[in-house]
């Protein structure tokens, strides 16, 4: 592990194509301080890590499941002179990562969810319908790709995935069109899929591209983004010290719902419910800092359109024990990736 050599050196500048969203709000809520240890679970281009490192004496563990993001952070690691450690991993594993680096508890954890501009901009990653490329969409490179899924899953599973994660009204029609198209030849590229979807979903000028929702759904499913979020939140609850801060930025209503329900269930003494009986009488493990989610103002949205759908929630860890329990109630009902790949209906 690289530890705090030259801890007074400020880390500034660096060119990042991804503009960090709600940067000031993240900084103000994270309250980085000299000697504090912070986990940036979604390092990306390192925008938020950089501002934490600008406070002298802070240390950051940057995690990203994308090997390119980790490689791209090398210059910042150098600049940070021992205060930044970058690890290629999933943030659901943050506890293991931090303990492996000798930290039993940390002062702050940030999850800035979704994909980065770099991922969207690289056609070969297959995230975007705007550029043609292989239909991949894997952030980490492991497991089945979007093409594997699209060519193997049953019509019923595809429809459920696209309806739930994409909130696509025409999900059944899109699934039917995909199954029809792949009967001829496999759907292998982003352009092929975008054309299939555009045959079913119409959009008017100024509206979202017809394939936006389908691409979002497949990306979230292939990367198990909601499962990662639920596990990441539970790991954060275990790893934050009393007074430590959790900050989560989401870009999708299902993500924000998970964060909200998780924090609400832990942010007060629950009277218990049919759905969360395990929380009865548990002392709150978080005090909620954002009663309503923070959003970007018009100025930020005009500079960075990605910020438009961002919602930030933050909470401070109390000294109560973590509230154990199954978090599956936070997740929508969808087939498991392995089952979907078997093409069962
Ligand atoms: C929105 S970008 C983060 C941008 C970053 N905060 C910045 O300022 O540059 C999301 C990043 O998180 C990574 N990511 C998404 N889900 C992840 C997960 N479960 N574990 C680790 N990294 C993840 C993606 O690969 C991507 O690089």
Coordinates of N, CA, C and O and ligand atoms in Angstrom, one line a residue, residues 18-21 40-48 63-66 69 89-92 110 112-116 118-119 139 228 251 306, ligand 1:
X18 N -14.2 13.3 -18.4 CA -15.5 13.2 -17.6 C -15.6 14.3 -16.6 O -14.7 14.5 -15.8
X19 N -16.6 15.1 -16.7 CA -16.8 16.3 -15.8 C -17.5 15.7 -14.6 O -18.6 15.2 -14.7
X20 N -16.9 15.9 -13.4 CA -17.6 15.3 -12.2 C -18.9 16.1 -12.0 O -19.0 17.3 -12.1
X21 N -19.9 15.4 -11.6 CA -21.3 15.9 -11.3 C -21.4 16.3 -9.8 O -20.9 15.6 -9.0
X40 N -13.4 6.3 -2.8 CA -14.1 6.7 -4.0 C -14.4 5.4 -4.8 O -13.5 4.9 -5.4
X41 N -15.6 4.9 -4.6 CA -15.9 3.6 -5.1 C -16.1 3.5 -6.6 O -16.3 2.5 -7.2
X42 N -16.2 4.7 -7.2 CA -16.4 4.8 -8.7 C -15.4 5.9 -9.2 O -15.8 7.0 -9.6
X43 N -14.2 5.5 -9.3 CA -13.1 6.5 -9.5 C -13.3 7.2 -10.9 O -13.1 8.4 -11.0
X44 N -13.6 6.5 -11.9 CA -13.8 7.1 -13.3 C -12.6 7.8 -13.7 O -11.5 7.3 -13.8
X45 N -12.7 9.1 -14.0 CA -11.6 10.0 -14.3 C -11.1 10.7 -13.1 O -10.2 11.6 -13.2
X46 N -11.6 10.3 -11.9 CA -10.9 10.8 -10.7 C -11.3 12.2 -10.3 O -10.6 12.8 -9.4
X47 N -12.4 12.8 -10.8 CA -12.7 14.2 -10.5 C -13.0 14.4 -9.0 O -12.4 15.3 -8.4
X48 N -13.8 13.5 -8.4 CA -14.1 13.7 -7.0 C -12.9 13.4 -6.1 O -12.6 14.0 -5.1
X63 N -11.6 3.0 -6.3 CA -11.9 1.7 -6.9 C -12.7 1.9 -8.2 O -13.5 2.8 -8.3
X64 N -12.4 1.1 -9.2 CA -13.2 1.1 -10.4 C -13.1 -0.3 -11.0 O -12.0 -0.9 -11.0
X65 N -14.2 -0.8 -11.5 CA -14.2 -2.1 -12.1 C -13.6 -2.1 -13.5 O -13.4 -3.1 -14.1
X66 N -13.5 -0.9 -14.0 CA -13.0 -0.7 -15.4 C -11.5 -0.5 -15.4 O -11.0 0.5 -14.8
X69 N -10.1 2.9 -16.5 CA -10.2 4.0 -15.6 C -9.1 3.9 -14.6 O -8.4 4.9 -14.3
X89 N -11.5 -3.2 -9.1 CA -12.5 -4.1 -8.3 C -13.9 -3.5 -8.4 O -14.1 -2.4 -8.9
X90 N -14.8 -4.2 -7.9 CA -16.2 -3.7 -7.8 C -16.4 -3.1 -6.4 O -15.8 -3.6 -5.4
X91 N -17.2 -2.0 -6.3 CA -17.3 -1.4 -5.0 C -18.1 -2.2 -4.0 O -18.0 -2.0 -2.8
X92 N -18.8 -3.3 -4.5 CA -19.5 -4.2 -3.5 C -18.4 -4.9 -2.7 O -18.7 -5.4 -1.6
X110 N -17.8 7.5 -1.3 CA -18.6 8.1 -2.4 C -18.9 7.0 -3.4 O -18.0 6.3 -3.9
X112 N -20.6 7.3 -7.2 CA -21.1 8.2 -8.3 C -21.4 7.2 -9.4 O -20.5 6.8 -10.2
X113 N -22.7 6.8 -9.4 CA -23.0 5.6 -10.2 C -23.1 5.8 -11.7 O -23.0 6.9 -12.2
X114 N -23.2 4.6 -12.4 CA -23.4 4.7 -13.8 C -22.1 4.6 -14.6 O -21.1 4.1 -14.1
X115 N -22.2 5.1 -15.9 CA -21.0 5.0 -16.8 C -20.4 6.4 -16.9 O -21.0 7.4 -16.6
X116 N -19.1 6.3 -17.3 CA -18.4 7.6 -17.4 C -18.5 8.0 -18.9 O -18.8 7.3 -19.8
X118 N -16.0 8.6 -20.7 CA -14.9 7.9 -21.5 C -15.5 6.6 -22.0 O -15.3 6.1 -23.1
X119 N -16.3 5.9 -21.1 CA -16.9 4.6 -21.5 C -17.9 4.8 -22.7 O -17.9 4.1 -23.6
X139 N -18.6 -3.2 -18.0 CA -17.6 -2.2 -17.4 C -16.3 -2.9 -17.1 O -15.3 -2.3 -17.2
X228 N -25.1 -4.5 -7.3 CA -23.9 -3.9 -6.9 C -24.2 -2.8 -5.9 O -23.5 -2.6 -4.8
X251 N -28.4 8.1 -11.2 CA -28.9 8.7 -12.4 C -30.1 8.0 -12.9 O -30.5 8.3 -14.0
X306 N -25.1 15.8 -18.6 CA -25.1 14.6 -17.8 C -25.7 14.8 -16.4 O -26.2 13.9 -15.8
Ligands
LIG1 C1 -20.1 8.1 -13.4 S1 -18.5 7.4 -13.5 C2 -17.6 8.1 -12.2 C3 -17.0 9.4 -12.5 C4 -16.0 9.9 -11.4 N1 -16.7 10.2 -10.2 C5 -15.3 11.1 -11.9 O1 -15.5 12.2 -11.3 O2 -14.6 11.0 -12.9 C6 -18.8 5.8 -12.9 C7 -17.5 5.0 -12.8 O3 -17.8 3.9 -11.9 C8 -17.4 2.7 -12.4 N2 -18.3 1.7 -11.8 C9 -19.6 1.6 -12.0 N3 -20.1 0.6 -11.3 C10 -19.1 0.1 -10.5 C11 -18.9 -0.9 -9.5 N4 -20.0 -1.7 -9.2 N5 -17.7 -1.1 -9.0 C12 -16.7 -0.3 -9.4 N6 -16.7 0.6 -10.3 C13 -17.9 0.9 -10.9 C14 -17.5 2.8 -13.9 O4 -16.6 1.9 -14.5 C15 -17.1 4.3 -14.1 O5 -15.8 4.4 -14.4

